[in-house]
CSV table of C-alpha atoms in Angstrom, one decimal:
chain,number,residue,atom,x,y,z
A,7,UNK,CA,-42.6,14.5,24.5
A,8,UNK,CA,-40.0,13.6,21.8
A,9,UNK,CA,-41.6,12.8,18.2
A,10,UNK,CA,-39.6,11.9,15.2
A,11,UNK,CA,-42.0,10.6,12.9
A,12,UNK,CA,-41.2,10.9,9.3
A,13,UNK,CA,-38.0,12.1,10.1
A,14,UNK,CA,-35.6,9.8,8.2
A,15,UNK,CA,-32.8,7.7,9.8
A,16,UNK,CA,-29.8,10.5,9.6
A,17,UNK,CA,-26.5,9.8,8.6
A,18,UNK,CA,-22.9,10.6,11.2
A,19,UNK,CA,-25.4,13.6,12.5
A,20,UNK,CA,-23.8,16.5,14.3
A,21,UNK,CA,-25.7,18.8,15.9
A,22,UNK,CA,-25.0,22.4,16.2
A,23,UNK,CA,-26.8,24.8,18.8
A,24,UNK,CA,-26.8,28.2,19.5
A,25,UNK,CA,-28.7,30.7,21.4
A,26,UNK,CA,-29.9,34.5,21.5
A,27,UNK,CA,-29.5,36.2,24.4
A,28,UNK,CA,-26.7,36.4,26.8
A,29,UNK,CA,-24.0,34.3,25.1
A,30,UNK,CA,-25.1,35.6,21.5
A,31,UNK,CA,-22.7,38.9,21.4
A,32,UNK,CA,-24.1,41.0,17.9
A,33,UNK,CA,-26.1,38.2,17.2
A,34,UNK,CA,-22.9,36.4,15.8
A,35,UNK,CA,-23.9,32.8,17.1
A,36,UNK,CA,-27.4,32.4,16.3
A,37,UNK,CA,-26.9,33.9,12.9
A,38,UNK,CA,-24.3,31.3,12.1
A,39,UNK,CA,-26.8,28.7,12.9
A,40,UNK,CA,-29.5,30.9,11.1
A,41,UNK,CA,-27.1,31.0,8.2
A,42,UNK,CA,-26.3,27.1,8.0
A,43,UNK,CA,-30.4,26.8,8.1
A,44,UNK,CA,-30.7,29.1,5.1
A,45,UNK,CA,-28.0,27.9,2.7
A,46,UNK,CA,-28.8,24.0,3.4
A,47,UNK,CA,-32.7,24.7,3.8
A,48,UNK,CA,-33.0,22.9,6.9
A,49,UNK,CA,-36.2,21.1,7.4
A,50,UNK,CA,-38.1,21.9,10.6
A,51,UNK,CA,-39.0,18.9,12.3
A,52,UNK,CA,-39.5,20.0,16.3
A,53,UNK,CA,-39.6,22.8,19.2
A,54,UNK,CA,-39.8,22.8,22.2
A,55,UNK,CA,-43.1,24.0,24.1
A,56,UNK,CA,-42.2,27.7,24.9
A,57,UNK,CA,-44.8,27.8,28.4
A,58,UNK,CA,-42.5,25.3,30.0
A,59,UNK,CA,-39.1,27.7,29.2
A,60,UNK,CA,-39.9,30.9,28.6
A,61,UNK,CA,-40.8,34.1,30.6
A,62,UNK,CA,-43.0,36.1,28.0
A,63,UNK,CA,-42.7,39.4,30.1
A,64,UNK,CA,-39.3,39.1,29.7
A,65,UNK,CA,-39.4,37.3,25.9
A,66,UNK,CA,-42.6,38.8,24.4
A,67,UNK,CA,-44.1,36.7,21.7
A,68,UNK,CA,-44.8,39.1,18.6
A,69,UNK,CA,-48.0,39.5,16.6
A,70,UNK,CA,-47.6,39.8,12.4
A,71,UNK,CA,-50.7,39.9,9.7
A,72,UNK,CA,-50.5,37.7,6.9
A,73,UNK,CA,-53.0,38.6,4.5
A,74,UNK,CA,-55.2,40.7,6.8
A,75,UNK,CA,-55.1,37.4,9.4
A,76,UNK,CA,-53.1,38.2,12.6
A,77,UNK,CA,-50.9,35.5,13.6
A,78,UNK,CA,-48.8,34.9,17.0
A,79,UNK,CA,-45.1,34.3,17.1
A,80,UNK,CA,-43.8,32.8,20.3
A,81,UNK,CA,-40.5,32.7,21.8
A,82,UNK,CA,-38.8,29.1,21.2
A,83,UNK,CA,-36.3,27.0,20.4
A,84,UNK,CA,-36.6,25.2,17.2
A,85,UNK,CA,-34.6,21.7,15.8
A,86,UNK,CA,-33.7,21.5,12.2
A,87,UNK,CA,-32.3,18.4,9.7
A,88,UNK,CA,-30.1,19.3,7.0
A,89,UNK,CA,-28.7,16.8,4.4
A,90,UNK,CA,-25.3,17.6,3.0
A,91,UNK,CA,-25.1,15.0,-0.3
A,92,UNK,CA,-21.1,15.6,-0.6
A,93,UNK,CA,-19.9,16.3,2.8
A,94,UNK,CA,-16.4,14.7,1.9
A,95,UNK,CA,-16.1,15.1,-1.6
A,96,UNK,CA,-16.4,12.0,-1.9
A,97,UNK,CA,-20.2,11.6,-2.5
A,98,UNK,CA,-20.6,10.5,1.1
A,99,UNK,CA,-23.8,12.3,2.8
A,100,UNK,CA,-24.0,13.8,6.2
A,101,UNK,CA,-26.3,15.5,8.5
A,102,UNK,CA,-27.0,18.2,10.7
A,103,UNK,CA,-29.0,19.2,13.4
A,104,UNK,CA,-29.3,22.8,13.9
A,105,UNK,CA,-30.5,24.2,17.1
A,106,UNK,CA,-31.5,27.5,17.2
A,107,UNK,CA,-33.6,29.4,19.8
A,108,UNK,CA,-33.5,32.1,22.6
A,109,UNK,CA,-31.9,31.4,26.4
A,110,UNK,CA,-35.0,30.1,28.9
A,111,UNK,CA,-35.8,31.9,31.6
A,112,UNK,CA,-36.3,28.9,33.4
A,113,UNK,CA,-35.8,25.2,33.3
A,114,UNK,CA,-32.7,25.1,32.4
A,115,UNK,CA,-32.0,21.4,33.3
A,116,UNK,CA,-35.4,19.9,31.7
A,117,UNK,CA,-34.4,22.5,28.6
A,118,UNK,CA,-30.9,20.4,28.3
A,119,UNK,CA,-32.3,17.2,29.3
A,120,UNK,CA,-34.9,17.9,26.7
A,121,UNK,CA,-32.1,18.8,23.7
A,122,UNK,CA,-29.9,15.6,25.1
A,123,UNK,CA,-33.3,13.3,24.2
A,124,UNK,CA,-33.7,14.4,20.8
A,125,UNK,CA,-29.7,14.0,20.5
A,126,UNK,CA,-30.0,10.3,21.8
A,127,UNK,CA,-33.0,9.1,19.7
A,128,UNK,CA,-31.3,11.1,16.5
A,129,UNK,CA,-27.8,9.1,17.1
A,130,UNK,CA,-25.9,12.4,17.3
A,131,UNK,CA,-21.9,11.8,17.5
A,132,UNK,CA,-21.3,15.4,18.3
A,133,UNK,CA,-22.8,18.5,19.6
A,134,UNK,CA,-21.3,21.7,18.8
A,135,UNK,CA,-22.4,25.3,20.6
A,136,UNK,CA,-21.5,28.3,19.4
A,137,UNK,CA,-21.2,31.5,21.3
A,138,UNK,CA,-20.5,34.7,20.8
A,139,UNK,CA,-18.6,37.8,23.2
A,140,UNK,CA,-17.9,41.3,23.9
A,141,UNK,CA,-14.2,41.9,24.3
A,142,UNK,CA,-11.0,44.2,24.0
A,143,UNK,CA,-10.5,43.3,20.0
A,144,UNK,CA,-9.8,45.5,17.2
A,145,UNK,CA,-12.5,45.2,14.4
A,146,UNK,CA,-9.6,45.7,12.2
A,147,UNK,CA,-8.2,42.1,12.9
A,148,UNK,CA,-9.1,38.7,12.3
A,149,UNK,CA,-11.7,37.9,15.0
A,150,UNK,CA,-10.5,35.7,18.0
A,151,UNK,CA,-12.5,32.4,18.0
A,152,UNK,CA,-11.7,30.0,20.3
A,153,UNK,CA,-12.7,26.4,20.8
A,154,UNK,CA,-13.3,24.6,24.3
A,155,UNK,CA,-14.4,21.1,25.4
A,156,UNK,CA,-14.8,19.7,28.7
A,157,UNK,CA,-13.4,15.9,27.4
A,158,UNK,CA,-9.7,15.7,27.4
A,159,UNK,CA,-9.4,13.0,24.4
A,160,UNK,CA,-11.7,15.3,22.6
A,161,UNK,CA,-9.3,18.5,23.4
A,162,UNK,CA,-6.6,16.5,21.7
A,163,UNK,CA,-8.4,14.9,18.9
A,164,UNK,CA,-10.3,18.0,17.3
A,165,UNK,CA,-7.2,20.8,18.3
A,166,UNK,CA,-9.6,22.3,21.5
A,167,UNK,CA,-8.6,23.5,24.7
A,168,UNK,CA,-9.5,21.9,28.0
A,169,UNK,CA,-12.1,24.5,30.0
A,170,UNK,CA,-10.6,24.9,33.3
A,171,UNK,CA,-13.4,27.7,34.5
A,172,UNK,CA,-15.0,28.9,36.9
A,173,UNK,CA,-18.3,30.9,37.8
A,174,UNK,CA,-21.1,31.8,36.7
A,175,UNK,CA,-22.5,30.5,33.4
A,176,UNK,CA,-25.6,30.3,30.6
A,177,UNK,CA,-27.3,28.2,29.0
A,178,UNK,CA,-24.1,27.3,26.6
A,179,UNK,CA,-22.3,26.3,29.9
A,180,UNK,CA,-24.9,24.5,31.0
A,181,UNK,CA,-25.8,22.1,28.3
A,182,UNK,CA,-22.2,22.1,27.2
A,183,UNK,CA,-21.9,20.5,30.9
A,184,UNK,CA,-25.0,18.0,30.7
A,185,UNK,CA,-23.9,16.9,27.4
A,186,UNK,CA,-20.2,15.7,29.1
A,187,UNK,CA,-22.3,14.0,31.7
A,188,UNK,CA,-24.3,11.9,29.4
A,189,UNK,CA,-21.2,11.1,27.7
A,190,UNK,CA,-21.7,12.8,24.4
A,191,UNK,CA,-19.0,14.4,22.8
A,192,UNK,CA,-19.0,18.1,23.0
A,193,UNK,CA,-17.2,21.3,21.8
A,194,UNK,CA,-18.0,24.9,22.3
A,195,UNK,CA,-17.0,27.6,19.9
A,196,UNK,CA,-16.3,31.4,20.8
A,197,UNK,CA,-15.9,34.4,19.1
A,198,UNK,CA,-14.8,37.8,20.4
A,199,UNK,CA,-17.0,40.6,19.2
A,200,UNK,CA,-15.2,44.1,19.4
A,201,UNK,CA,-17.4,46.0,22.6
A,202,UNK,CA,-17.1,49.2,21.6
A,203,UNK,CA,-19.0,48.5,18.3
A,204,UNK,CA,-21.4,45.2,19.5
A,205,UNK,CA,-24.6,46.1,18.1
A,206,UNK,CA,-25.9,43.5,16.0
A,207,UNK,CA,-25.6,41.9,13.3
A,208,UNK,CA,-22.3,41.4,13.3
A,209,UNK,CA,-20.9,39.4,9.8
A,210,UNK,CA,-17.4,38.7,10.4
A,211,UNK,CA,-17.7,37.2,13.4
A,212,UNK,CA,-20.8,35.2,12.5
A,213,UNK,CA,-18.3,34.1,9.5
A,214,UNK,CA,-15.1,33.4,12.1
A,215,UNK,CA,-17.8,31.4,13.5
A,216,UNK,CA,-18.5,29.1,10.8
A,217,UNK,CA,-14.9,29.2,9.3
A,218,UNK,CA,-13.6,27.5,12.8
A,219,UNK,CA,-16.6,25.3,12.4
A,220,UNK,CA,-15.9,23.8,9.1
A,221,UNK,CA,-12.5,23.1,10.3
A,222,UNK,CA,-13.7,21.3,13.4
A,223,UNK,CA,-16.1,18.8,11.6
A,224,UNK,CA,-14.5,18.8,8.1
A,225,UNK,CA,-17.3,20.0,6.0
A,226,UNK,CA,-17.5,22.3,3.5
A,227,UNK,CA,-19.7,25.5,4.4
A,228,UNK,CA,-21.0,27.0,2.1
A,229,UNK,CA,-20.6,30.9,3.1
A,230,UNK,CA,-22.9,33.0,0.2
A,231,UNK,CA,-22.8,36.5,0.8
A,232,UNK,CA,-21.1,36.2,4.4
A,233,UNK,CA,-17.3,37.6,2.9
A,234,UNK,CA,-19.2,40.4,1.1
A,235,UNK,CA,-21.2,41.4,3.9
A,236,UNK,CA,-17.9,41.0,6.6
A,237,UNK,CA,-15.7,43.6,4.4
A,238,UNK,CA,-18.9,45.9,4.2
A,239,UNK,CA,-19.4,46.1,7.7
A,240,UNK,CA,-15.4,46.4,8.4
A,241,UNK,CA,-15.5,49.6,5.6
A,242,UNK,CA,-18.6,50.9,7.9
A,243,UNK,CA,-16.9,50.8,11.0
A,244,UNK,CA,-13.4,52.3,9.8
A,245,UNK,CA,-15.3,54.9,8.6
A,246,UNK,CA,-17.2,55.3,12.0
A,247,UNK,CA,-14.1,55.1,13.5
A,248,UNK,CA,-12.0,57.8,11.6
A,249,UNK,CA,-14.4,60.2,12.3
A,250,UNK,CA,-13.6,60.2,16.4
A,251,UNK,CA,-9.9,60.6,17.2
A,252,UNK,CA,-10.5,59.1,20.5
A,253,UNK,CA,-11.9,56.3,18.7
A,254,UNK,CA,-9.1,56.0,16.2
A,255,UNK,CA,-6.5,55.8,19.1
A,256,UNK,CA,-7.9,53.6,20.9
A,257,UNK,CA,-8.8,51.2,18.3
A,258,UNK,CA,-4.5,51.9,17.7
A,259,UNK,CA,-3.8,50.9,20.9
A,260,UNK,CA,-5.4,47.5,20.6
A,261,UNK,CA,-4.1,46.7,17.3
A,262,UNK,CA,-1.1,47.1,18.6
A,263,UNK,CA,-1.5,45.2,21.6
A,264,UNK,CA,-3.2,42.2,19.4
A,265,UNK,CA,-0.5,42.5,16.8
A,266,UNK,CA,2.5,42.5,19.7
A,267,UNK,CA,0.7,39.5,21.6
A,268,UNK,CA,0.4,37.3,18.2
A,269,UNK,CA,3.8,37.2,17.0
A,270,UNK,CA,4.5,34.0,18.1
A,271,UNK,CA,1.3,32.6,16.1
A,272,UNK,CA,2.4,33.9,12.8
A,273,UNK,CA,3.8,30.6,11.5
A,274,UNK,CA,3.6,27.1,12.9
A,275,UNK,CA,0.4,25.3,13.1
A,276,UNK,CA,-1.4,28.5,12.8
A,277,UNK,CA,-0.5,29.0,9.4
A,278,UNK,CA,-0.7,24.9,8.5
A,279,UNK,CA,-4.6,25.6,9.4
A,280,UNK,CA,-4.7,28.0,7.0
A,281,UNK,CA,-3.5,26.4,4.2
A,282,UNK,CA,-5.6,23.3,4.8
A,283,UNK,CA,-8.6,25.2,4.5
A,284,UNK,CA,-7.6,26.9,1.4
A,285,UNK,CA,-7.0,23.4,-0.4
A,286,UNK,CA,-10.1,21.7,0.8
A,287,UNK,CA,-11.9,25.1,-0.3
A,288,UNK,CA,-10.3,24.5,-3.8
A,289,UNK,CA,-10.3,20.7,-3.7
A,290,UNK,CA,-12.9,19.2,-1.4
A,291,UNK,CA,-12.1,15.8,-2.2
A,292,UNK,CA,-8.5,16.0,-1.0
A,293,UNK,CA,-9.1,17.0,2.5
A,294,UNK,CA,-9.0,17.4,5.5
A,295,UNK,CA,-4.7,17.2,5.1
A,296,UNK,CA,-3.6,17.8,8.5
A,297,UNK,CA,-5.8,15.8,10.5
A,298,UNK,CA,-9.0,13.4,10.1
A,299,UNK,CA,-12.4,15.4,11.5
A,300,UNK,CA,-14.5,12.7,9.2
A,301,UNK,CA,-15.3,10.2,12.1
A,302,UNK,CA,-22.5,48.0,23.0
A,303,UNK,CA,-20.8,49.8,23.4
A,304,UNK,CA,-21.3,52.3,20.8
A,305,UNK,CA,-18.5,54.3,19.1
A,306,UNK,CA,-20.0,57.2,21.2
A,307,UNK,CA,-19.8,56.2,24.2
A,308,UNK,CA,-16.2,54.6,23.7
A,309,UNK,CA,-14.5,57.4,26.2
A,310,UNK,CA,-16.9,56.3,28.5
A,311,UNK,CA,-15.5,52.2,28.4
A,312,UNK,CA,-15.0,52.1,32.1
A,313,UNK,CA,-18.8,51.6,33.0
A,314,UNK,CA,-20.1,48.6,33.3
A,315,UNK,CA,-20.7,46.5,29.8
A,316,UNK,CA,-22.2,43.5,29.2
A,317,UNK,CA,-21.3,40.5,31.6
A,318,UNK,CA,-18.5,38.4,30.4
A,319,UNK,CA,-15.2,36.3,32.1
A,320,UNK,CA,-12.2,37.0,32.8
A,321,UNK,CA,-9.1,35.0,31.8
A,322,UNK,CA,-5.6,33.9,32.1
A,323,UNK,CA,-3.3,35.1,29.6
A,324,UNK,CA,-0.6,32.2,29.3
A,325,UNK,CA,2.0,33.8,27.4
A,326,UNK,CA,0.5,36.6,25.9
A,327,UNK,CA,0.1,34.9,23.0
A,328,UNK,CA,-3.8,33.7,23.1
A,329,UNK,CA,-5.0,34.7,26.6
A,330,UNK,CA,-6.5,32.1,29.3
A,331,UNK,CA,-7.6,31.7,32.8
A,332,UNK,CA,-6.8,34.8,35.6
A,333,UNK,CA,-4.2,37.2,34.2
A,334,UNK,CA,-4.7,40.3,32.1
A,335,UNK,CA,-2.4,40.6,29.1
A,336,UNK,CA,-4.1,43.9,27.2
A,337,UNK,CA,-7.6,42.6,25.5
A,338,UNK,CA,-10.4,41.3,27.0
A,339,UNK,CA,-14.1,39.7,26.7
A,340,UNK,CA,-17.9,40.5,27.9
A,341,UNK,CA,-20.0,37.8,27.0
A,342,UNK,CA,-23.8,38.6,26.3
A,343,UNK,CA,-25.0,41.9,25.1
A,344,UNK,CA,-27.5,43.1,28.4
A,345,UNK,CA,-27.5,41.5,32.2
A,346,UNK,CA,-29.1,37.8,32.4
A,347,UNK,CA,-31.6,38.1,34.8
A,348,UNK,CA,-30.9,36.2,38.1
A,349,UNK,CA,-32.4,32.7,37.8
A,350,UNK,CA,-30.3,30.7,39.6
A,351,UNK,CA,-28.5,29.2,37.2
A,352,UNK,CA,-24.8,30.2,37.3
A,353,UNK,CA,-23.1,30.8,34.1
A,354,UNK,CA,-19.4,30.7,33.1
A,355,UNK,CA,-19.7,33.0,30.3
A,356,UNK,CA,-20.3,36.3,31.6
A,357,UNK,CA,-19.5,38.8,34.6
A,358,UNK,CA,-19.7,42.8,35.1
A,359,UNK,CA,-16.1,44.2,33.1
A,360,UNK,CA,-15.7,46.7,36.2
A,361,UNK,CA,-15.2,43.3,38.7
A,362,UNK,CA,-12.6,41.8,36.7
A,363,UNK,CA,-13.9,38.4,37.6
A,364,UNK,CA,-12.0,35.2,35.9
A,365,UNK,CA,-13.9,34.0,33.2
A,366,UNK,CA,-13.3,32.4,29.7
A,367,UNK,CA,-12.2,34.5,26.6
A,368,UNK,CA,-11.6,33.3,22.8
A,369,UNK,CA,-8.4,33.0,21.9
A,370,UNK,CA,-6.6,34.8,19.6
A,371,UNK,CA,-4.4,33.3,17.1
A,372,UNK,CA,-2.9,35.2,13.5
A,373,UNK,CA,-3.7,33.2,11.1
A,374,UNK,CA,-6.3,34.4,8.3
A,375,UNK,CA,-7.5,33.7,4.9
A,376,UNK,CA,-9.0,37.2,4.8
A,377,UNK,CA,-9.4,40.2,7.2
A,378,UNK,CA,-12.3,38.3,8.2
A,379,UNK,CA,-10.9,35.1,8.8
A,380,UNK,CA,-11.3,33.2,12.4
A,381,UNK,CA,-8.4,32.9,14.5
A,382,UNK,CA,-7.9,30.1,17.3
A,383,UNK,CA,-5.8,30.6,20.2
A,384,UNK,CA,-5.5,28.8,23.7
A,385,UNK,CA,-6.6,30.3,26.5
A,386,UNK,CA,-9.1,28.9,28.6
A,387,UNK,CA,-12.0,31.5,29.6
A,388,UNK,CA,-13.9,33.9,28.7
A,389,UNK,CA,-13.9,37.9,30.6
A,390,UNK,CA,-15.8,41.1,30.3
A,391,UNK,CA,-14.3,44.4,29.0
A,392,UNK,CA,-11.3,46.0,30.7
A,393,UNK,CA,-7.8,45.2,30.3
A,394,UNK,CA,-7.4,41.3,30.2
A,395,UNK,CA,-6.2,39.1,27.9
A,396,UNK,CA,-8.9,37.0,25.1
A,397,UNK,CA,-8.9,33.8,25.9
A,398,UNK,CA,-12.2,30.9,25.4
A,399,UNK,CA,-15.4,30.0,26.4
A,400,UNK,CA,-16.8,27.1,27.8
């Protein structure tokens, strides 16, 4: 049962969604969301009844003592408001609503219709998920994020690529799905989290993530420690790294694939992306300029790559350039860290990296602010590890 009282009227609310679990590679997704919660001090205002969703042999609740008085934590899904005051520098006020939670083990389609009810009664003109997956990436690069949408006037409006996929899905691909249905505009976003080192957390791409994000809805995100903590954990993992020369070749091998495959990206609209988000950054009153948005793999186990990872898809490479739907062009993507369990629900964002399945996997574009800047390329789905190309989620 949806209740929204006290809960004031919101203003042009988008709400943003993601999910532990199988599409949450290094925790990257959920702690974007987590991060957008923290910074804006989002007010908590519903969630969802875990006994209809969850399986609590499978997501145990956990038991903390405050003050000497044991209290119970259950897995759930929890809705947030946050009030931006200047979302245009202009003085004009927006909101969000964050969704954060963990994938149901069951449900799925009362879970969505559930989320689509609070979106309808809230007046939300946009959902946006994020995702997060394992693939063939350097950590030494900008990290591949990708941006999908089911609605072909959206895809051309907001600079996304049409999904085209195919096969098995989560809980992303499903809502992402029930949301187009109902005829609310939606978008998915997907990073590309290196698999040989995918343990959580994972800062730059949980920054990738929110750097594509304030592009797509033209709001200025406030990113804290995020940079700081992004060049930390790129320092920890070169070090990691030079200490195997296995490691240190291969990670080699797909910089130099990456770097060969982006050539093409290194100027045109790529860089035009860039330099839009540095103005707003410096001027948030004068943007957007180019376009209107208003309205694991251990390191250890690296020689050991060819066993099965976590599931992801497989894409097609269209050029080389940013990787798609069905050919292999040198990187690719697993989606979730472990195996979702079979429940029935088919989900388009991850399969075994031995099968080389088609899937979705982010794109991979050049363009950078930083080392840990997001990248956006066009391919269509997203694959497990091997040897395909990155390309993007649904």
């Amino acid at each position: 049962m949806i209740e929204l009282e006290g809960l004031p009227e919101l203003v042009d609310p988008v709400m943003i969604c993601a999910f532990e679990g199988w599409n949450d590679a290094g925790d990257a997704a959920s702690s974007a969301v987590g991060h957008l919660d923290r910074e804006w001090k989002g007010d908590v205002f519903a969630s969802l009844d875990a006994e209809d969703y969850y399986d609590f042999q499978v997501n145990r609740p956990t038991v903390t003592l405050h003050g000497g008085v044991r209290k119970v934590t259950w897995p759930t899904t929890q809705l947030s408001a946050v009030r931006i005051a200047d979302a245009d520098g202009k003085g004009h006020p927006r909101d969000l609503v964050l969704v954060r939670g963990i994938e149901p083990s069951m449900r799925w389609r009362s879970f969505c219709n559930e989320i689509l009810g609070f979106a309808h009664e809230l007046g939300v003109e946009l959902v946006v998920l994020l995702g997060a997956l394992l693939g063939d990436t350097p950590h030494t690069r900008p990290v591949p994020v990708t941006g999908v949408t089911s609605d072909p006037e959206l895809a051309e409006s907001m600079d996304l690529e049409e999904t085209r996929y195919e096969g098995p899905t989560g809980i992303v691909g499903i809502l992402q799905e029930a949301c187009t249905h109902a005829g609310v505009p939606t978008a998915s976003l997907w990073a590309a989290v290196p698999h040989y080192v995918s343990q959580p957390p994972n800062p730059k791409a949980t920054l990738a993530l929110l750097n594509r994000l304030d592009d797509l809805i033209g709001v200025r995100i406030p990113l804290g420690e995020l940079p700081e903590d992004a060049r930390a954990w790129q320092t920890g993992v070169d070090q990691l790294a030079a200490e195997d020369s296995e490691v240190a070749e291969y990670v080699q091998t797909l910089e130099e694939a990456r770097d060969t495959a982006e050539l093409p990206e290194a100027s045109g609209e790529a860089i035009a992306r860039e330099f839009e988000r540095y103005l707003r950054r410096r001027d948030p009153g004068a943007g957007p300029y180019l376009r209107d948005l208003s309205g694991p793999q251990p390191l250890a186990d690296l020689t050991g790559r060819e066993e099965p990872r976590a599931p992801g898809e497989r894409g097609e490479d269209d050029g080389g350039e940013d990787g798609g739907e069905d050919e292999d062009d040198g990187t690719s993507a697993a989606e979730g860290a472990a195996e979702p369990e079979d429940d029935g629900h088919a989900d388009e964002n991850g399969e075994s990296g031995e099968t080389g399945d088609k899937g979705e996997a982010t794109g991979a574009a050049g363009d950078s602010e930083t080392d840990v800047a997001d990248t956006h390329g066009d391919g269509d789905e997203p694959r497990p590890g091997g040897d395909g190309g990155t390309g993007d989620k649904d």
